[in-house]
Each structure stands twice: as C-alpha cells, then as structure tokens.
Coordinates of C-alpha atoms and ligand atoms in Angstrom, one line a residue:
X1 CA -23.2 -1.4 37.5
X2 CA -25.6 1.0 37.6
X3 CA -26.4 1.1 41.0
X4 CA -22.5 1.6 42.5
X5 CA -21.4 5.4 42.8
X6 CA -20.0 6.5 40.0
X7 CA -18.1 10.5 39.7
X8 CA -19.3 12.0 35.9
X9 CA -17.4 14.4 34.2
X10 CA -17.9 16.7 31.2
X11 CA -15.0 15.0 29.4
X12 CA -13.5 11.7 29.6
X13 CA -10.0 10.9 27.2
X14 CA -8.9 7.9 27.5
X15 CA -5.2 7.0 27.1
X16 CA -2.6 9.2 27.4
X17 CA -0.9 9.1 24.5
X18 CA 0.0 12.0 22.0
X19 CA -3.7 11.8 20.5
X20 CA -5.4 12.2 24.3
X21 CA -2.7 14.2 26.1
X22 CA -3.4 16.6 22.9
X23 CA -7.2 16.1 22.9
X24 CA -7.4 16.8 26.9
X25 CA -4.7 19.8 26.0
X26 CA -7.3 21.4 23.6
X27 CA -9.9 20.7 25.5
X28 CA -8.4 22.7 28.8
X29 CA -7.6 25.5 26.3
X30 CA -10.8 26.1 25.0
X31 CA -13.1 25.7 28.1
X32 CA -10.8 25.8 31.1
X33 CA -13.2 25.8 33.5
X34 CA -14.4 22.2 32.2
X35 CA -13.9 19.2 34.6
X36 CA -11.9 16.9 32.4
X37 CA -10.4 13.4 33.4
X38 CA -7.9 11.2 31.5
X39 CA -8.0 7.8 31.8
X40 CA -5.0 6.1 30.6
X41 CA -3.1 2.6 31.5
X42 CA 0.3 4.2 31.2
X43 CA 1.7 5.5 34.4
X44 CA 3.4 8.2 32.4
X45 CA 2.0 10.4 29.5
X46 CA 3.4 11.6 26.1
X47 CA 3.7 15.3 25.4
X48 CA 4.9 17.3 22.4
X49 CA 7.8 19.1 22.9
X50 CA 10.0 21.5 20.6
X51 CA 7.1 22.1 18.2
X52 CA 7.9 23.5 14.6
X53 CA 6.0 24.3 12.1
X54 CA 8.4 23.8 9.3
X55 CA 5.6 25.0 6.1
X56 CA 2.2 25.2 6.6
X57 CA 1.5 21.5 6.7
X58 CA 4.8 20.5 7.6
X59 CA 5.4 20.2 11.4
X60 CA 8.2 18.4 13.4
X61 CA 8.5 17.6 16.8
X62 CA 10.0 15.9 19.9
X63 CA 7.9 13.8 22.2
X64 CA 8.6 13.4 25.8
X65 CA 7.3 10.9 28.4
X66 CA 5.9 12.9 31.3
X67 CA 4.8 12.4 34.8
X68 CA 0.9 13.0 35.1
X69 CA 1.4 16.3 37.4
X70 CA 2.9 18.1 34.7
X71 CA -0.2 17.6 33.0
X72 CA -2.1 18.8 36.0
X73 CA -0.3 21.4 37.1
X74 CA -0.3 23.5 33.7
X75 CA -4.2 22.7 33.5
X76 CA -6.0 22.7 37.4
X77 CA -9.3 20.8 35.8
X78 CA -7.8 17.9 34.5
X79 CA -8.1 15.1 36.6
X80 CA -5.4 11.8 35.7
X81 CA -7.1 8.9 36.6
X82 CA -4.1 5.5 36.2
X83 CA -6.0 2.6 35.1
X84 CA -7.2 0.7 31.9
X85 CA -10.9 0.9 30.7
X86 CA -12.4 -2.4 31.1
X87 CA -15.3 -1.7 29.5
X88 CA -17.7 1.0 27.9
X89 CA -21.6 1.3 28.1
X90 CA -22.6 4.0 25.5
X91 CA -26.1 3.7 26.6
X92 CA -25.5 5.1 30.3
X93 CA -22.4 7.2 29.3
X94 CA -20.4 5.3 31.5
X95 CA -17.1 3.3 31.8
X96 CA -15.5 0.6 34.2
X97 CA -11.9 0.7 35.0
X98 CA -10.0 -2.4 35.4
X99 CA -9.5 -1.2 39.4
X100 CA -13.3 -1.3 39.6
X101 CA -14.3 1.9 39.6
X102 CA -17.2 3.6 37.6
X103 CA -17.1 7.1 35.6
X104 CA -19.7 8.9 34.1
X105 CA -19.4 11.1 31.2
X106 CA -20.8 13.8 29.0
X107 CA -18.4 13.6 26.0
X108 CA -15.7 10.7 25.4
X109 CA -12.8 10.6 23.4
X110 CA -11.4 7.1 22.9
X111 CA -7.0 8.1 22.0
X112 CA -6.3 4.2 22.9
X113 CA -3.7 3.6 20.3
X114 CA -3.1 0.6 19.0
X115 CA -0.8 -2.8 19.6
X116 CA 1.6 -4.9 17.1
X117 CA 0.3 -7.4 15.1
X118 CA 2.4 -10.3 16.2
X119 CA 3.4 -13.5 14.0
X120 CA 2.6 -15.4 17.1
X121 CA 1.7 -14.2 20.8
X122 CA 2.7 -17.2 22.7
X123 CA 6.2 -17.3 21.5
X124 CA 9.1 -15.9 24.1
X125 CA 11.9 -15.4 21.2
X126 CA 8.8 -12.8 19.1
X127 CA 9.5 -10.0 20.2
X128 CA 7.1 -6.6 19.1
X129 CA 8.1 -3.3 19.6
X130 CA 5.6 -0.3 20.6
X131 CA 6.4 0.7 24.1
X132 CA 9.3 1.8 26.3
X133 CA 9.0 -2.0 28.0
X134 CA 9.1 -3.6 24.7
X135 CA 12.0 -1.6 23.2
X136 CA 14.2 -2.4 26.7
X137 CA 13.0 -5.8 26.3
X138 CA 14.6 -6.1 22.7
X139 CA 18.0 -4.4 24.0
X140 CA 17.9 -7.3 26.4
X141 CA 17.8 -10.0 24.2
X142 CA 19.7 -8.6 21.5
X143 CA 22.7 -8.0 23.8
X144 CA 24.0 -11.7 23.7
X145 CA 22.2 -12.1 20.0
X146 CA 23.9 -12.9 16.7
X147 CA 21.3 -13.3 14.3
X148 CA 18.2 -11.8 14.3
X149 CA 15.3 -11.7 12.1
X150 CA 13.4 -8.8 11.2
X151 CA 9.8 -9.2 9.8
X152 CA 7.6 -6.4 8.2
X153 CA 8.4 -3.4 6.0
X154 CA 7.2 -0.3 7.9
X155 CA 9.2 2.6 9.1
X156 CA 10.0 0.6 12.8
X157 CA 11.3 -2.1 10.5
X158 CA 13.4 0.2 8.4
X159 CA 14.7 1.8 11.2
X160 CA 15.5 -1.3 13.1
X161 CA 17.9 -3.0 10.5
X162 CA 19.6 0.1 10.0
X163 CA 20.2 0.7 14.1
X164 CA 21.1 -2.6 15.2
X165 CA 24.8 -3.5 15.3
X166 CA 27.1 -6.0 16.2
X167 CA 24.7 -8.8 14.8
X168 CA 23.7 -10.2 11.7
X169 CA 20.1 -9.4 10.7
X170 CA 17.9 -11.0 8.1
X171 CA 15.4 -8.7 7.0
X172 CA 12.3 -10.2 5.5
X173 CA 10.0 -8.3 3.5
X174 CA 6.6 -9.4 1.6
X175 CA 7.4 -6.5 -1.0
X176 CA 9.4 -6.5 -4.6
X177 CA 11.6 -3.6 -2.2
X178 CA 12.4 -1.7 0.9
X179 CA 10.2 0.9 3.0
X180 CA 7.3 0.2 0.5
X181 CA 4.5 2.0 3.2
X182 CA 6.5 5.3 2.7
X183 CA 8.5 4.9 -1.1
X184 CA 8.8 3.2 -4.4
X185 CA 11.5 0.8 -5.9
X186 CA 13.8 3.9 -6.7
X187 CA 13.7 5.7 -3.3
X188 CA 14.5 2.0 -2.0
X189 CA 17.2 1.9 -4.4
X190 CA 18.6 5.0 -3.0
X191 CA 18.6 4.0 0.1
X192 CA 20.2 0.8 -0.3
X193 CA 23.8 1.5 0.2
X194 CA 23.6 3.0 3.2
X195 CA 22.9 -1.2 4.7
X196 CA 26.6 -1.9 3.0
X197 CA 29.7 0.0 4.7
X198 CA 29.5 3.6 5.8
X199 CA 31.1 4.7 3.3
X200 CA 30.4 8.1 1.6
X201 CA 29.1 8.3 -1.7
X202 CA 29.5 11.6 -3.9
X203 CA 28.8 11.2 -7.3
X204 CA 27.6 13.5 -10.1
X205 CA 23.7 14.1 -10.2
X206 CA 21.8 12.0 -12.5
X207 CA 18.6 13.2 -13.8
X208 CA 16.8 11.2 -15.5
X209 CA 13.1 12.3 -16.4
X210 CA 11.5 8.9 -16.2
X211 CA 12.6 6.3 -13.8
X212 CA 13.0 2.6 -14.3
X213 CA 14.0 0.0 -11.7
X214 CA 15.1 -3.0 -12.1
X215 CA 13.1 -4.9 -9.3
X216 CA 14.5 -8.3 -7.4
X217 CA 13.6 -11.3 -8.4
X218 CA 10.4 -13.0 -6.8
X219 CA 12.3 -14.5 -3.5
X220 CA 15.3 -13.0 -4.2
X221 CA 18.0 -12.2 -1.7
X222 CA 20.5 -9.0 -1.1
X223 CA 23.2 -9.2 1.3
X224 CA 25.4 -6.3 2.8
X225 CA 28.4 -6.4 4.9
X226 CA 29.7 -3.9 6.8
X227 CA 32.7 -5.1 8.1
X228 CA 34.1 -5.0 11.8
X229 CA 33.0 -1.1 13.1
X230 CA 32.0 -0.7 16.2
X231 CA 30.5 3.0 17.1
X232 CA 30.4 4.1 20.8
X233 CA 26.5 5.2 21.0
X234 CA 26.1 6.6 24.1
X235 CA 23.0 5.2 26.4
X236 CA 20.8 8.0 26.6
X237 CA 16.6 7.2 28.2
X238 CA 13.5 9.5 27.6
X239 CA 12.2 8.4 30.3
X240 CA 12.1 5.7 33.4
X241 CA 10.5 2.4 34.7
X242 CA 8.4 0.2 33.2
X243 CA 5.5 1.0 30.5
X244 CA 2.0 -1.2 31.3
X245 CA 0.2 -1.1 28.1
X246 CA 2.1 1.7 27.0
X247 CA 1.3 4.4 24.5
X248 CA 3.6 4.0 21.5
X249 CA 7.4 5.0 21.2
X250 CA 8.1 8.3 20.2
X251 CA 10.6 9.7 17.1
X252 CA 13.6 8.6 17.3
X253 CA 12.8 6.1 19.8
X254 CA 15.7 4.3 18.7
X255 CA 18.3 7.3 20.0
X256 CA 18.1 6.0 24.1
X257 CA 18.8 2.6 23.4
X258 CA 21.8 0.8 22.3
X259 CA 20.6 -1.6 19.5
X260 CA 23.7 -3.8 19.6
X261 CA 24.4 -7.3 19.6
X262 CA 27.3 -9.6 20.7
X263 CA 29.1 -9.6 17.6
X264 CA 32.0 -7.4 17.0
X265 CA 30.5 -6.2 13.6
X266 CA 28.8 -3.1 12.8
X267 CA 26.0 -4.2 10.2
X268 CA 25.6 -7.2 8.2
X269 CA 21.9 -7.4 7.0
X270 CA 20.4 -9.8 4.5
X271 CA 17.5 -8.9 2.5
X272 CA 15.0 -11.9 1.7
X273 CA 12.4 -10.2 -0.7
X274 CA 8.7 -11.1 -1.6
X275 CA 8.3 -13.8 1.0
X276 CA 5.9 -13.9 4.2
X277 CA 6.6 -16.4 7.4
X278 CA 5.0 -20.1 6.7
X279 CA 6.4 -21.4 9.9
X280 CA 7.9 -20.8 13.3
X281 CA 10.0 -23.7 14.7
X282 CA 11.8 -24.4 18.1
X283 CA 15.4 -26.6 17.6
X284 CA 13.2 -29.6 18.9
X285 CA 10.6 -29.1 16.4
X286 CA 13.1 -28.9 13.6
X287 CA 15.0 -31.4 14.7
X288 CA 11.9 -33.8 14.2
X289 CA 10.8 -33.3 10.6
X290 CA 14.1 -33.8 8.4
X291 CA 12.6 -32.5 5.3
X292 CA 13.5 -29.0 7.2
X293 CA 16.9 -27.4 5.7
X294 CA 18.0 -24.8 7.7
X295 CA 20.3 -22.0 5.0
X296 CA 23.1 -22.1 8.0
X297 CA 24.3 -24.5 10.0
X298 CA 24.5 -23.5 13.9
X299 CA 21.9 -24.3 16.4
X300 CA 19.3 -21.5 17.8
X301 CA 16.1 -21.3 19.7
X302 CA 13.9 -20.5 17.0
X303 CA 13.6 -20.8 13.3
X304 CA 11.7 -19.9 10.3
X305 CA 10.7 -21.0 7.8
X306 CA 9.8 -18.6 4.7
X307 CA 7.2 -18.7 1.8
X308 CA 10.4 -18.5 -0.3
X309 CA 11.3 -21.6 0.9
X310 CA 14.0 -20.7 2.9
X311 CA 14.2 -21.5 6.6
X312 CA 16.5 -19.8 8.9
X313 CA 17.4 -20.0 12.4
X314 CA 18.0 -16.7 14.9
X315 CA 18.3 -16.1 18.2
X316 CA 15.0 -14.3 17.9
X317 CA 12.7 -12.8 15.5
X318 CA 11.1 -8.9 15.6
X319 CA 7.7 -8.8 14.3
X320 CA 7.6 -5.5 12.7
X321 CA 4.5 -5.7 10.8
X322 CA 2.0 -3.3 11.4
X323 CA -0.3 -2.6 14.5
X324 CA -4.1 -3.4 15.0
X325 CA -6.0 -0.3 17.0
X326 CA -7.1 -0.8 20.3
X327 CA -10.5 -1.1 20.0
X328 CA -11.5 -4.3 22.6
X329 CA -12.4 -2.7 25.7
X330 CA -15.0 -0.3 24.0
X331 CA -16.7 -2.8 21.7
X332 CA -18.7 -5.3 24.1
X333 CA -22.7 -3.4 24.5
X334 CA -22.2 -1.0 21.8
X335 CA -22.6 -0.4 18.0
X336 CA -19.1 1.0 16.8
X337 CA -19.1 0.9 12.8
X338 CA -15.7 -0.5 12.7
X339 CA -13.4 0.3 9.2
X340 CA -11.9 -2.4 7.3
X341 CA -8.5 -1.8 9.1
X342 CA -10.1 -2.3 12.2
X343 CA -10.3 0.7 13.6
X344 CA -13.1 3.3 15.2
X345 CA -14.4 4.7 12.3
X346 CA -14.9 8.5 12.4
X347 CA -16.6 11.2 10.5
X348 CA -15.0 14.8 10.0
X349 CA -16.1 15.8 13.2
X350 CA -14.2 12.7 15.0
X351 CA -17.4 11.4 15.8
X352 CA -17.8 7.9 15.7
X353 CA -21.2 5.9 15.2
X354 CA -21.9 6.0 19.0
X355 CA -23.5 9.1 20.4
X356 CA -21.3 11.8 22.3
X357 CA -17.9 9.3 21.6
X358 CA -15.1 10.6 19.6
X359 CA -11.9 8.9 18.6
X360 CA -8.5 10.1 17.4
X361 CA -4.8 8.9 16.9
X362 CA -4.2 4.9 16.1
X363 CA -7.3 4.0 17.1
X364 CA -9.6 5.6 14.7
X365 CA -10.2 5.4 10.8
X366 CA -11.0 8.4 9.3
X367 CA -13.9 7.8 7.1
X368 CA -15.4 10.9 5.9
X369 CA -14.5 12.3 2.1
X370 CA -10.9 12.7 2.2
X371 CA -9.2 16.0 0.1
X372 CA -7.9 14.7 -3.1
X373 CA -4.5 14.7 -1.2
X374 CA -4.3 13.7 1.7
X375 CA -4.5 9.8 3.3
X376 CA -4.8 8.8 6.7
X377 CA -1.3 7.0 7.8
X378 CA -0.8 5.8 11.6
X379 CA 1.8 8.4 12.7
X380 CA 2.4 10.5 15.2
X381 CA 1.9 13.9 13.3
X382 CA -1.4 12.3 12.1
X383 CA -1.8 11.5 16.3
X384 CA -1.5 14.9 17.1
X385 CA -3.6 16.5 14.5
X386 CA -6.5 14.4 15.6
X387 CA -6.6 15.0 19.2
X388 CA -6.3 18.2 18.9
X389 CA -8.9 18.6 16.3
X390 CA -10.9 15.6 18.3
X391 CA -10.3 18.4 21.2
X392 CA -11.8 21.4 19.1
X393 CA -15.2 19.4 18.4
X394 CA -15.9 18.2 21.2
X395 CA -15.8 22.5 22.7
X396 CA -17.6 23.2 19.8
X397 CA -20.1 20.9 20.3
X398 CA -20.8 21.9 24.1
X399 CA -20.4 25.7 22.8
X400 CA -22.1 25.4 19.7
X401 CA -19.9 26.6 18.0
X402 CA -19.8 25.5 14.1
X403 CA -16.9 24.0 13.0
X404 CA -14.8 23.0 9.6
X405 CA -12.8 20.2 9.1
X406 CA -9.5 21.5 10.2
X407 CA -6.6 22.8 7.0
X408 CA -4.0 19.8 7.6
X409 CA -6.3 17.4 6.5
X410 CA -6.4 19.1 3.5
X411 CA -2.7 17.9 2.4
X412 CA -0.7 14.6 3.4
X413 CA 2.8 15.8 5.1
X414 CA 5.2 14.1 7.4
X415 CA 9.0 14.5 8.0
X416 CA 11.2 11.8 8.9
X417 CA 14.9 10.6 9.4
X418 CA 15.5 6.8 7.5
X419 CA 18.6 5.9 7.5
X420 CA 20.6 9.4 8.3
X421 CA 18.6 10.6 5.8
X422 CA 16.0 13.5 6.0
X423 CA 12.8 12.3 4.4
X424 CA 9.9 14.2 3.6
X425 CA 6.7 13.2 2.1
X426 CA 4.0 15.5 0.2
X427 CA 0.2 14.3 -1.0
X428 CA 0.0 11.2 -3.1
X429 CA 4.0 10.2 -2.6
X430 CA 3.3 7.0 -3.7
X431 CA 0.5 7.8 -6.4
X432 CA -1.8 6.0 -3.7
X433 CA -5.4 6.0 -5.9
X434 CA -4.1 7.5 -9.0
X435 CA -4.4 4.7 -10.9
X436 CA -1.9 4.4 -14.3
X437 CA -3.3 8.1 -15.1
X438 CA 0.1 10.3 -13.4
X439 CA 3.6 10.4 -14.4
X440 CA 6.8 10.8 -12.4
X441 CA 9.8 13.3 -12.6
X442 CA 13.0 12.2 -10.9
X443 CA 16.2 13.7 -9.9
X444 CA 19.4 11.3 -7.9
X445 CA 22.1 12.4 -6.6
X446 CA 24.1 8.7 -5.2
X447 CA 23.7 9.1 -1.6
X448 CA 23.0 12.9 -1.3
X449 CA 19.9 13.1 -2.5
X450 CA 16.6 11.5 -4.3
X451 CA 13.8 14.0 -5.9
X452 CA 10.5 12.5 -6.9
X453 CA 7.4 14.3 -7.9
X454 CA 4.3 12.8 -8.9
X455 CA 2.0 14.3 -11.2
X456 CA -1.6 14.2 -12.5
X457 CA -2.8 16.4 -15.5
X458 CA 0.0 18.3 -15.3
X459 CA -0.7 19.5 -11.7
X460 CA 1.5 17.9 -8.8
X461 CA -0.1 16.3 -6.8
X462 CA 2.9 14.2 -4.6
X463 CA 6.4 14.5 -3.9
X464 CA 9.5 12.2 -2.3
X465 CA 12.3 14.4 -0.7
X466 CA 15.2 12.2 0.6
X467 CA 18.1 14.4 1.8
X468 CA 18.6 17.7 2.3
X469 CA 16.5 19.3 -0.8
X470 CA 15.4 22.3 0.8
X471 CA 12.6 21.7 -1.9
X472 CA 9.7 21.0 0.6
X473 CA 8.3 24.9 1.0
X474 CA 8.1 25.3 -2.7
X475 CA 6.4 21.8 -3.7
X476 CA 4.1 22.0 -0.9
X477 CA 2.5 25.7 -2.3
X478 CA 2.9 23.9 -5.8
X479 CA 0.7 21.1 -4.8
X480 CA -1.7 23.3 -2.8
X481 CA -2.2 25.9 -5.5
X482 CA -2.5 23.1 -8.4
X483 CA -0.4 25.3 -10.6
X484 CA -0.6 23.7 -14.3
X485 CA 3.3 22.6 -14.8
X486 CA 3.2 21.2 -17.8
X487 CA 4.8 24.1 -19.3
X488 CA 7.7 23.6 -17.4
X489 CA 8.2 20.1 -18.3
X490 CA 11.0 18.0 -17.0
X491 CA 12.8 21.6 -16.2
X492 CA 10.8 21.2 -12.7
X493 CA 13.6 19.4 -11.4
X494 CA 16.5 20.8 -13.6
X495 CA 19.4 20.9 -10.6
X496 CA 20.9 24.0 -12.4
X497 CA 17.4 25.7 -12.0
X498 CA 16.6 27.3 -8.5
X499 CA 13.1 26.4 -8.3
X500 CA 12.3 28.5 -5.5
X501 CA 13.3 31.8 -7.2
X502 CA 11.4 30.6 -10.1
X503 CA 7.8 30.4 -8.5
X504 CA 8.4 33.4 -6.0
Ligands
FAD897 P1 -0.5 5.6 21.6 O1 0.7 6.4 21.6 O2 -0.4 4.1 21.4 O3 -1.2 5.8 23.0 C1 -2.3 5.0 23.4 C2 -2.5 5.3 24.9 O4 -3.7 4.6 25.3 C3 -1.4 4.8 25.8 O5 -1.2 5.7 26.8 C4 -2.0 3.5 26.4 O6 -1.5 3.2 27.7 C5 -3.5 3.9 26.5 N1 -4.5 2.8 26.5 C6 -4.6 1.8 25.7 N2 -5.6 1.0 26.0 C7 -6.2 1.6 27.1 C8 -7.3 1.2 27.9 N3 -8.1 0.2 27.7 N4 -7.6 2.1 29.0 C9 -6.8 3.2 29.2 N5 -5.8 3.5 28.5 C10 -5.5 2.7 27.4 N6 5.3 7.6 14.0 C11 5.9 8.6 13.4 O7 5.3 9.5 12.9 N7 7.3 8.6 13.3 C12 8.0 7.6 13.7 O8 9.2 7.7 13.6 C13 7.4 6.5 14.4 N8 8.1 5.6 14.9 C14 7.5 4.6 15.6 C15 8.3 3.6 16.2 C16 7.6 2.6 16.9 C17 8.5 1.5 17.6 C18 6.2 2.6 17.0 C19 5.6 1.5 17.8 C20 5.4 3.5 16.4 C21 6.1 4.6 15.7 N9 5.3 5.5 15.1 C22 6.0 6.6 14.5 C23 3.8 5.6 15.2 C24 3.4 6.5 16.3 O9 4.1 6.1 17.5 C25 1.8 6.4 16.6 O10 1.2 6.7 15.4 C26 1.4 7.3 17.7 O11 2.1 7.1 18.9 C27 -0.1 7.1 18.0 O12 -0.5 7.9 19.1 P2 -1.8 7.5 19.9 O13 -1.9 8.6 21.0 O14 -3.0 7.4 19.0 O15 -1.6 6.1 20.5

C-alpha cells in the first residue's frame, strides 16, 4: 500500500453524518485555508438546520439530508470524497477506501456512527431501522402488515408503537416499564394512555411529594385498543434515493413516512413486559416442534418466541434495541482502547488512544472524568456537540491553541417529542449513579403534564419535564448554580407557586 500514490490532507473526517458534517464545519471555520476531505459512504450528508438555542444547554434543531456541494460550496477547501473506509493504518497516517484508493492525513476524525444491534442478521421478516433505506424498507413491509412486533425500549422503539397505525403491534420490552433509557415507572405511567384511544384527558393536578408506582407483574401484559380511526398523514420525504450505509435518521424521522398497516384501525398495541426474545421461528419450523403454542391462532411468516413464555406470530418483527458504533473498518493494525460499549474511547480532547485520530458522535465513548451531571447518551444533540468540539481540538492542536473541555458537557440536556408530548431531560433524570442517596419531588397533571425533580443533599441535580412546563430555563440555572432547596421543601413544585418569579 505504501508504494501506490496516495493525495494527504491536513484533515480527514470520515462519515458524513451530523458528528463529521459538524467536525469538517468547525474545522473550515477555524482555519479556512485548511485542505479538508470528508470521507463518507452516504451519497448525501446530514446538516443542522433551524438551530435554537432554547437555555444555555438546551438546543433544538432540524436535520436535513444534503447534497455534498452544498457542503462545498459554503466551504471551497473541503473536499467530499463518496466511498467507505476499508481500512486504517495509524502508523503511516493513511486510509484505503473501498474504491481502492489511498489518502494520507495529518489529523483524522473517525464520525462513523454506528449500526442496529439486530436479533438476527440473516433473517428477511427483522427489520432495523437507522437509515432513510431502512425506514422506506419498513413502510414497505408494513403496508400489507397486520401484526407486528416491536423489540427494544429506546426512544426509536417508543416512537415506533406510537406512529404505526392500521396494525396491531406487540411491543416487547426487557424492563418492569416503558421508555426506561429516558424515564422512570411514573413518567411511563403518564405516558401510557396516550397507546389507548385519542382521547383527551383533563383532570385536576395531583401533587403528590413522593411517588409510588405500582410496577407490572414479571411477564405481565397491557393491552390498548384504539378503535377504528384512520388519520390522513400526509407523505412528506427529507430527502431522496437510496441511503448505502447511511448516517442515522434524523428528529422526527417518523414525520416523511406513513407508518401504516393494512388494517383499518388506528392503534392497537400490546405490551409484553420483562421478557427478552428466546427464539425466532418460520411457520415451517413451528410447525415441526408441537410443544410450540402460538397466543393467536392465524398463520404468519415468523414467530417468536419470548422468555415469558409466550410465543407469537407477526408478519415481521422491528429490532429496536440499541446500536453497536461503527468501529470495524478502523480496528485491523491499530491499538484503539475500545470502551465497554464498544465504542472509540476518547479523552476530553476527543483524542482517542491512537496518535493524531479523534472520534465523535455514535462512534466514540467519552471516557474522561465526566461533570457530576452530565452522561454521555447516543443522540443527536450529543452528535453535534462532539464534532464540533472534535472540530475545535483538532485547530487547536495545529494552532496551538490551549483548549477547555467545552460548557455543554458540563450539564446533561436534550429535548424531545414522545408521544405528542414535549419532553425534556435535565442532569441525572434518572438518578443514573446516585445510588439510594437522592429523593424525588413530583407533580401530574393526567395527560397535560408530569414534573419530576431529582435531588441530592438538597441540591437538584435532575429533572423530567413531560408537557408543556415552561419549567426547563429555571431548573436548568437551579441545577447549575447548586442552589441548597431544602428550604423550600416540596413548595418547589407547588402548581400555585410561579417558580420562575420566585428565583429571579
Ligand atoms: P451517523 O448519523 O450514523 O453517521 C455516520 C456516518 O458515517 C454516515 O454518513 C455513514 O454513511 C458514515 N460511515 C459509516 N461507516 C463508514 C465508513 N466505513 N466509511 C465512510 N463512511 C462511513 N437522536 C435524537 O437525539 N433524537 C431522536 O429523536 C433520535 N431518533 C432516532 C431515530 C432513529 C431511527 C435512529 C436510528 C436514531 C435516532 N437518534 C435520535 C440517534 C441519532 O440519530 C444519532 O445519535 C446520531 O445520528 C449520530 O450521529 P453520527 O454523526 O455520530 O452518526
């Protein structure tokens, strides 16, 4: 490899996904005069559009799929190169493309995402979801579908089984309740009603200091019907053609498709709680071992069988249950220090273990000594922070220019939309790593609004916001100043009280 004629440049990204197109953004911005090249698989690239920054962690934003000269013609130096890395040889700074072709470089930034972790890879009626292909490929099938079921409990998950219509879903999740990577057993609870009719739901608000759920039984099912409804979604695309190892859907990646089946129903979904998949069956295989009981009769392509004992059949089944980074083209030669999780692991630079190669987005694991509240969560907020910060580095490094670990790390934020409703998560939501040593305040309003605030000494230190709270601003300075509430006791979230005037 050596030997063949390779072109080097300063800065090599590769993938163009939000963490790269971000990463090759900064990059332009701070030394335009810098021969850049991304490398990515994709044909198209993924840009932020409509930024906000809604507080000063809080930051929404719409994502795009682009053509690659929009890219270029904003920034002259970059050069878009449309092929996957094959491989990476951190010794001579260089990397093959699967096209052939060699390029040198100076500084790397590895943004190459990551892929679903599938039940199974060899099975047509498993479908995963990451990519424009992959979401057209599930419209597809679920078109002519009347069962499907949904594995995993993440946000794709939880948006899936609350998008689909016109097709019975059975939603099996490995935890006592729903959405348990973003909220606890009350926020689920909350949630819950809005899988039965649409129907709304005004009730008076119910504080209650302290909150107590009463969680499913082990293996215990919920089911909700929604009745015949069928809402006229308009088809609306992002973008066009086919996705080869795409980057990963953006927000609302749901709002383009139509997520509806062949039944004339608008929701009926069944929850199956606490139980992983044992097995996956075909008819055939079914067929031959008796001892198999499927819940319903009917005959379908594929069934399952749960560690509940149950064993259904579907038409097919989404594997919603996590993703894996994309590490396998940059591991053969070199010494990556891998995380637990898989990933690239990085150091509050974005520096991974090889010399001159940072990572950022899906790909990496931030390993360096996180603030006491924030967590690293694959998101696309979380993307765009890093390649932008990966960006920064790698200037400052060529400038030498000193560098701090940039403010939003400091604080764990991220704004969302489950199930109609606006979501909004601050620091330890979830008392991640607090141990038995933090209590909760909590404030319901049925189906308008859930309040949750998680505290530690008397100092917040997380919150939940599910509806429209217009509580973020003030609990966000609360948890960054550390204020010592316990003066204020369980008045904090007193509805009658407005909080904002009270901390001005
Ligand atoms: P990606 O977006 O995956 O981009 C990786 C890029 O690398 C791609 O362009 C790919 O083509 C390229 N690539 C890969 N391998 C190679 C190679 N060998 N050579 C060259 N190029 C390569 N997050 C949220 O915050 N909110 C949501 O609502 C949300 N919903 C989601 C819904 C779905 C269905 C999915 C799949 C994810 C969702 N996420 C959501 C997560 C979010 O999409 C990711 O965290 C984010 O896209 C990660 O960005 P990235 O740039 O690191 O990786």
């Amino acid at each position: 490899m050596a030997d063949r004629k390779k072109k080097t440049f300063s800065f090599v990204i590769v993938g163009g996904g939000i963490a790269g197109v971000t990463c090759v953004e900064q990059l332009s911005s701070q030394i335009p005069s810098a021969d850049v090249a991304l490398i990515t698989a994709s044909p198209y690239i993924k840009t932020v559009t409509n930024y906000k920054q809604v507080s000063k962690t809080l930051e929404e934003f719409d994502v795009a799929e682009r053509p690659f000269s929009v890219l270029v013609e904003k920034f002259p130096n970059i050069t878009v190169i449309h092929s996957a890395v094959k491989s990476l040889h951190t010794q001579s700074h260089s990397l093959e493309t699967a096209d052939g072709r060699i390029f040198g470089y100076e500084k790397l930034c590895i943004c190459s995402g990551g892929r679903p972790k599938l039940l199974t890879w060899d099975n047509p009626y498993v479908l995963g979801i990451r990519d424009t292909d992959s979401a057209q490929e599930l419209q597809k099938q679920l078109s002519t579908a009347k069962r499907i079921i949904v594995v995993g409990n993440g946000g794709i998950a939880l948006e899936l089984v609350y998008e689909v219509e016109g097709c019975e879903v059975i939603w099996a999740v490995k935890d006592k309740a729903i959405g348990n990577t973003f909220f606890d057993a009350g926020a689920a609870q909350f949630l819950i009603p809005s899988l039965e009719v649409e129907k709304t739901i005004r009730a008076a608000p119910c504080k209650r200091p302290r909150y107590t759920t009463e969680d499913p039984e082990p293996g215990a099912s919920q089911t909700f019907t929604a009745g015949l409804h069928i809402s006229d979604k308009n088809a609306r695309r992002h973008g066009s053609g086919p996705i080869e190892a795409g980057s990963a859907l953006g927000p609302d990646w749901h709002d383009g498709i139509v997520l509806r089946g062949a039944e004339q129903v608008s929701r009926i979904v069944s929850l199956e709680y606490q139980c992983e998949v044992e097995k996956i069956f075909t008819s055939a295989e079914l067929l031959n071992s008796p001892q198999q009981t499927p819940e319903n009769e009917g005959s379908w392509p594929i069934y399952i069988k749960l560690t509940n004992g149950k064993t259904f059949g579907c038409d097919f089944v989404v594997s919603a249950t996590g993703v894996v980074p994309n590490v396998e083209p940059f591991l053969h030669d070199n010494n990556f220090a891998l995380a637990d999780d898989g990933g690239l692991q990085v150091d509050d630079h974005m520096m991974t273990s090889e010399p001159d190669v940072y990572a950022a987005g899906d790909v990496c694991t931030a390993c360096w000594v996180h603030s006491a509240l924030w967590q690293q969560m694959r998101l696309w907020t979380q993307a765009r922070q890093m390649g932008w910060y990966a960006g920064r580095c790698m200037a400052a490094n060529v400038l030498s220019e000193s560098i701090e670990l940039d403010f939003c790390f400091e604080l764990f934020s991220h704004i969302t939309t489950f199930f109609n409703y606006k979501v909004v998560l601050l620091g330890k939501f979830n008392g991640q790593g607090l141990g038995p040593d933090h209590e909760l305040l909590l404030r319901c309003t049925k189906g308008q609004e859930y309040v949750k605030v998680v505290l530690s000494g008397g100092r917040m230190v997380g919150a939940v916001l599910i509806g429209e709270t217009d509580l973020e601003e003030t609990f966000e300075n609360l948890i960054l100043n550390q204020m010592d509430l316990t003066p204020y006791g369980e008045e904090l979230l007193n509805p009658n009280i407005d909080i904002e005037d009270y901390f001005d």
